[in-house]
Structure formats: C-alpha cells, structure tokens
C-alpha cells in the first residue's frame, strides 16, 4: 500500500490549520487557544470558570494554560477573582473587553469545518469517521 495517498490529505489539513492560525493571529492578535479559552468562558455560567475546568476543556497541560491565562489577563480580556467558597482559589472571569474582542474574532477553521460536515449525509460521516 502506498501511504502517500493518506499522508498528503493529512498534510493539507495540518497546513490549512497553520495558515488559519497565522491569519487569525494577524487579524485579532489572539492565538487559537486564546480564542478557545475566551469562547469557553463566554459559554460558562456567569462567564466564569476555574483554571482546572479550562485546562480540561482545552486538553492542555497546566503550564500552557497558565501562560494562556496570563496573556489574556495582561490584555484585559480575563480577570482573576477570588472564589466565593474558598478565598485561596481563583475564578477566571471574562471581561467585557474580552467578550467584545471575541465577538470581533473571525470564525475558526474548525467552525467552518463543522458547518460543512453538518451538511454531509450520515453515511459519508461514518465513512470519514472510520
């Protein structure tokens, strides 16, 4: 079997993701993980979550999420607030500036892909999945 027929389409997808990431970074000054973090906060109850919840959603390690949160906090898009039940813990909160920036951000490639996949018949989706 010639694996090139499988690897070339995978390479095209990876390249598209990288190009989209650079385009979005240039347009709005945010990385894809930063946009995903803001999106998660925007959908969370009271626009708040813990760093652990965000880490689980992003499926990234603690130090990477700490860096993402620090950069968002420095830009004024996220604020760290003391947790109500335990003052030693903190809650991440989406600021109005963060929400406004998120609303201006262009759609991510994965959102475009979901839109296109949703238009495919179920037998094609099963074929792609396997």
PDB file of C-alpha atoms in Angstrom:
ATOM      1  CA  UNK A   1       0.000   0.000   0.000  1.00  0.00           C
ATOM      2  CA  UNK A   2       1.210   3.484  -0.831  1.00  0.00           C
ATOM      3  CA  UNK A   3       0.719   5.603   2.311  1.00  0.00           C
ATOM      4  CA  UNK A   4       1.307   8.807   0.371  1.00  0.00           C
ATOM      5  CA  UNK A   5      -2.367   8.807  -0.627  1.00  0.00           C
ATOM      6  CA  UNK A   6      -3.238   9.055   3.067  1.00  0.00           C
ATOM      7  CA  UNK A   7      -0.451  11.378   4.195  1.00  0.00           C
ATOM      8  CA  UNK A   8      -0.928  14.108   1.588  1.00  0.00           C
ATOM      9  CA  UNK A   9      -4.535  14.930   2.614  1.00  0.00           C
ATOM     10  CA  UNK A  10      -3.480  14.914   6.281  1.00  0.00           C
ATOM     11  CA  UNK A  11      -0.633  17.308   5.446  1.00  0.00           C
ATOM     12  CA  UNK A  12      -3.117  19.581   3.621  1.00  0.00           C
ATOM     13  CA  UNK A  13      -5.352  19.709   6.708  1.00  0.00           C
ATOM     14  CA  UNK A  14      -2.409  20.483   9.014  1.00  0.00           C
ATOM     15  CA  UNK A  15      -1.192  23.198   6.640  1.00  0.00           C
ATOM     16  CA  UNK A  16      -4.692  24.731   6.472  1.00  0.00           C
ATOM     17  CA  UNK A  17      -4.852  24.819  10.267  1.00  0.00           C
ATOM     18  CA  UNK A  18      -1.444  26.514  10.474  1.00  0.00           C
ATOM     19  CA  UNK A  19      -2.342  29.105   7.830  1.00  0.00           C
ATOM     20  CA  UNK A  20      -5.683  29.812   9.515  1.00  0.00           C
ATOM     21  CA  UNK A  21      -3.940  30.195  12.871  1.00  0.00           C
ATOM     22  CA  UNK A  22      -1.472  32.740  11.444  1.00  0.00           C
ATOM     23  CA  UNK A  23      -4.300  34.633   9.711  1.00  0.00           C
ATOM     24  CA  UNK A  24      -6.340  34.862  12.908  1.00  0.00           C
ATOM     25  CA  UNK A  25      -3.274  35.868  14.963  1.00  0.00           C
ATOM     26  CA  UNK A  26      -2.620  38.692  12.493  1.00  0.00           C
ATOM     27  CA  UNK A  27      -6.268  39.833  12.346  1.00  0.00           C
ATOM     28  CA  UNK A  28      -7.139  39.910  16.024  1.00  0.00           C
ATOM     29  CA  UNK A  29      -3.857  39.395  17.894  1.00  0.00           C
ATOM     30  CA  UNK A  30      -5.013  36.191  19.580  1.00  0.00           C
ATOM     31  CA  UNK A  31      -3.882  32.601  19.221  1.00  0.00           C
ATOM     32  CA  UNK A  32      -6.371  29.802  18.585  1.00  0.00           C
ATOM     33  CA  UNK A  33      -6.030  28.504  22.190  1.00  0.00           C
ATOM     34  CA  UNK A  34      -6.665  32.038  23.493  1.00  0.00           C
ATOM     35  CA  UNK A  35      -9.814  32.321  21.369  1.00  0.00           C
ATOM     36  CA  UNK A  36     -10.939  28.883  22.549  1.00  0.00           C
ATOM     37  CA  UNK A  37     -10.367  29.949  26.169  1.00  0.00           C
ATOM     38  CA  UNK A  38     -12.438  33.120  25.677  1.00  0.00           C
ATOM     39  CA  UNK A  39     -15.135  31.083  23.915  1.00  0.00           C
ATOM     40  CA  UNK A  40     -15.295  28.621  26.815  1.00  0.00           C
ATOM     41  CA  UNK A  41     -15.613  31.465  29.310  1.00  0.00           C
ATOM     42  CA  UNK A  42     -18.317  33.121  27.194  1.00  0.00           C
ATOM     43  CA  UNK A  43     -20.373  29.916  27.375  1.00  0.00           C
ATOM     44  CA  UNK A  44     -19.740  29.274  31.074  1.00  0.00           C
ATOM     45  CA  UNK A  45     -22.181  30.154  33.832  1.00  0.00           C
ATOM     46  CA  UNK A  46     -21.704  33.829  34.815  1.00  0.00           C
ATOM     47  CA  UNK A  47     -18.812  33.968  32.299  1.00  0.00           C
ATOM     48  CA  UNK A  48     -16.606  32.273  34.901  1.00  0.00           C
ATOM     49  CA  UNK A  49     -14.708  29.032  35.361  1.00  0.00           C
ATOM     50  CA  UNK A  50     -11.731  27.634  37.223  1.00  0.00           C
ATOM     51  CA  UNK A  51      -8.369  27.194  35.581  1.00  0.00           C
ATOM     52  CA  UNK A  52      -8.793  23.421  36.007  1.00  0.00           C
ATOM     53  CA  UNK A  53     -12.075  23.477  34.065  1.00  0.00           C
ATOM     54  CA  UNK A  54     -10.405  25.489  31.308  1.00  0.00           C
ATOM     55  CA  UNK A  55      -7.439  23.106  31.242  1.00  0.00           C
ATOM     56  CA  UNK A  56      -9.750  20.106  30.843  1.00  0.00           C
ATOM     57  CA  UNK A  57     -11.681  21.824  28.060  1.00  0.00           C
ATOM     58  CA  UNK A  58      -8.548  22.823  26.145  1.00  0.00           C
ATOM     59  CA  UNK A  59      -6.873  19.482  26.868  1.00  0.00           C
ATOM     60  CA  UNK A  60      -3.567  21.236  27.567  1.00  0.00           C
ATOM     61  CA  UNK A  61      -1.130  20.952  30.461  1.00  0.00           C
ATOM     62  CA  UNK A  62      -1.248  23.318  33.438  1.00  0.00           C
ATOM     63  CA  UNK A  63       1.769  25.415  32.490  1.00  0.00           C
ATOM     64  CA  UNK A  64       0.436  26.026  28.974  1.00  0.00           C
ATOM     65  CA  UNK A  65      -2.967  27.110  30.304  1.00  0.00           C
ATOM     66  CA  UNK A  66      -1.248  29.341  32.879  1.00  0.00           C
ATOM     67  CA  UNK A  67       0.564  31.081  30.015  1.00  0.00           C
ATOM     68  CA  UNK A  68      -2.636  31.496  28.003  1.00  0.00           C
ATOM     69  CA  UNK A  69      -4.487  32.926  31.003  1.00  0.00           C
ATOM     70  CA  UNK A  70      -1.596  35.261  31.878  1.00  0.00           C
ATOM     71  CA  UNK A  71      -1.514  36.712  28.362  1.00  0.00           C
ATOM     72  CA  UNK A  72      -5.307  37.146  28.319  1.00  0.00           C
ATOM     73  CA  UNK A  73      -5.183  38.787  31.751  1.00  0.00           C
ATOM     74  CA  UNK A  74      -2.401  41.150  30.628  1.00  0.00           C
ATOM     75  CA  UNK A  75      -4.554  42.213  27.646  1.00  0.00           C
ATOM     76  CA  UNK A  76      -7.521  42.816  29.957  1.00  0.00           C
ATOM     77  CA  UNK A  77      -9.663  40.046  28.448  1.00  0.00           C
ATOM     78  CA  UNK A  78      -9.768  37.886  31.581  1.00  0.00           C
ATOM     79  CA  UNK A  79      -9.750  38.746  35.274  1.00  0.00           C
ATOM     80  CA  UNK A  80      -8.830  36.504  38.188  1.00  0.00           C
ATOM     81  CA  UNK A  81     -11.300  36.764  41.056  1.00  0.00           C
ATOM     82  CA  UNK A  82     -11.270  35.059  44.461  1.00  0.00           C
ATOM     83  CA  UNK A  83     -13.614  32.074  44.527  1.00  0.00           C
ATOM     84  CA  UNK A  84     -16.703  32.594  46.669  1.00  0.00           C
ATOM     85  CA  UNK A  85     -16.445  29.325  48.553  1.00  0.00           C
ATOM     86  CA  UNK A  86     -12.642  29.261  49.012  1.00  0.00           C
ATOM     87  CA  UNK A  87     -10.779  32.571  49.066  1.00  0.00           C
ATOM     88  CA  UNK A  88      -7.485  30.778  48.357  1.00  0.00           C
ATOM     89  CA  UNK A  89      -8.766  29.625  44.963  1.00  0.00           C
ATOM     90  CA  UNK A  90      -9.445  31.866  41.980  1.00  0.00           C
ATOM     91  CA  UNK A  91     -12.114  32.029  39.331  1.00  0.00           C
ATOM     92  CA  UNK A  92     -11.364  33.196  35.815  1.00  0.00           C
ATOM     93  CA  UNK A  93     -13.859  35.743  34.595  1.00  0.00           C
ATOM     94  CA  UNK A  94     -14.398  37.020  31.067  1.00  0.00           C
ATOM     95  CA  UNK A  95     -14.268  40.823  30.955  1.00  0.00           C
ATOM     96  CA  UNK A  96     -16.483  42.971  28.744  1.00  0.00           C
ATOM     97  CA  UNK A  97     -13.351  43.828  26.745  1.00  0.00           C
ATOM     98  CA  UNK A  98     -12.679  40.112  26.284  1.00  0.00           C
ATOM     99  CA  UNK A  99     -16.243  39.462  25.143  1.00  0.00           C
ATOM    100  CA  UNK A 100     -16.121  42.360  22.667  1.00  0.00           C
ATOM    101  CA  UNK A 101     -12.823  41.085  21.249  1.00  0.00           C
ATOM    102  CA  UNK A 102     -14.221  37.559  20.951  1.00  0.00           C
ATOM    103  CA  UNK A 103     -17.267  38.836  19.065  1.00  0.00           C
ATOM    104  CA  UNK A 104     -14.955  40.567  16.543  1.00  0.00           C
ATOM    105  CA  UNK A 105     -12.748  37.497  16.065  1.00  0.00           C
ATOM    106  CA  UNK A 106     -13.105  35.722  12.718  1.00  0.00           C
ATOM    107  CA  UNK A 107     -14.635  32.239  12.675  1.00  0.00           C
ATOM    108  CA  UNK A 108     -12.140  29.455  13.317  1.00  0.00           C
ATOM    109  CA  UNK A 109     -11.362  26.838  10.696  1.00  0.00           C
ATOM    110  CA  UNK A 110     -12.907  24.180  12.935  1.00  0.00           C
ATOM    111  CA  UNK A 111     -16.204  26.122  12.971  1.00  0.00           C
ATOM    112  CA  UNK A 112     -16.181  26.252   9.168  1.00  0.00           C
ATOM    113  CA  UNK A 113     -15.390  22.545   9.070  1.00  0.00           C
ATOM    114  CA  UNK A 114     -18.263  21.709  11.440  1.00  0.00           C
ATOM    115  CA  UNK A 115     -20.606  23.701   9.203  1.00  0.00           C
ATOM    116  CA  UNK A 116     -19.510  21.752   6.122  1.00  0.00           C
ATOM    117  CA  UNK A 117     -19.587  18.386   7.908  1.00  0.00           C
ATOM    118  CA  UNK A 118     -23.123  19.031   9.143  1.00  0.00           C
ATOM    119  CA  UNK A 119     -24.255  19.203   5.513  1.00  0.00           C
ATOM    120  CA  UNK A 120     -22.917  15.736   4.656  1.00  0.00           C
ATOM    121  CA  UNK A 121     -25.162  12.658   4.672  1.00  0.00           C
ATOM    122  CA  UNK A 122     -24.706  10.345   7.653  1.00  0.00           C
ATOM    123  CA  UNK A 123     -23.162   7.537   5.565  1.00  0.00           C
ATOM    124  CA  UNK A 124     -20.383   9.901   4.444  1.00  0.00           C
ATOM    125  CA  UNK A 125     -19.783  10.997   8.037  1.00  0.00           C
ATOM    126  CA  UNK A 126     -19.443   7.380   9.135  1.00  0.00           C
ATOM    127  CA  UNK A 127     -17.009   6.759   6.286  1.00  0.00           C
ATOM    128  CA  UNK A 128     -14.896   9.760   7.336  1.00  0.00           C
ATOM    129  CA  UNK A 129     -15.000   8.715  10.990  1.00  0.00           C
ATOM    130  CA  UNK A 130     -13.637   5.239  10.244  1.00  0.00           C
TER     131      UNK A 130
END
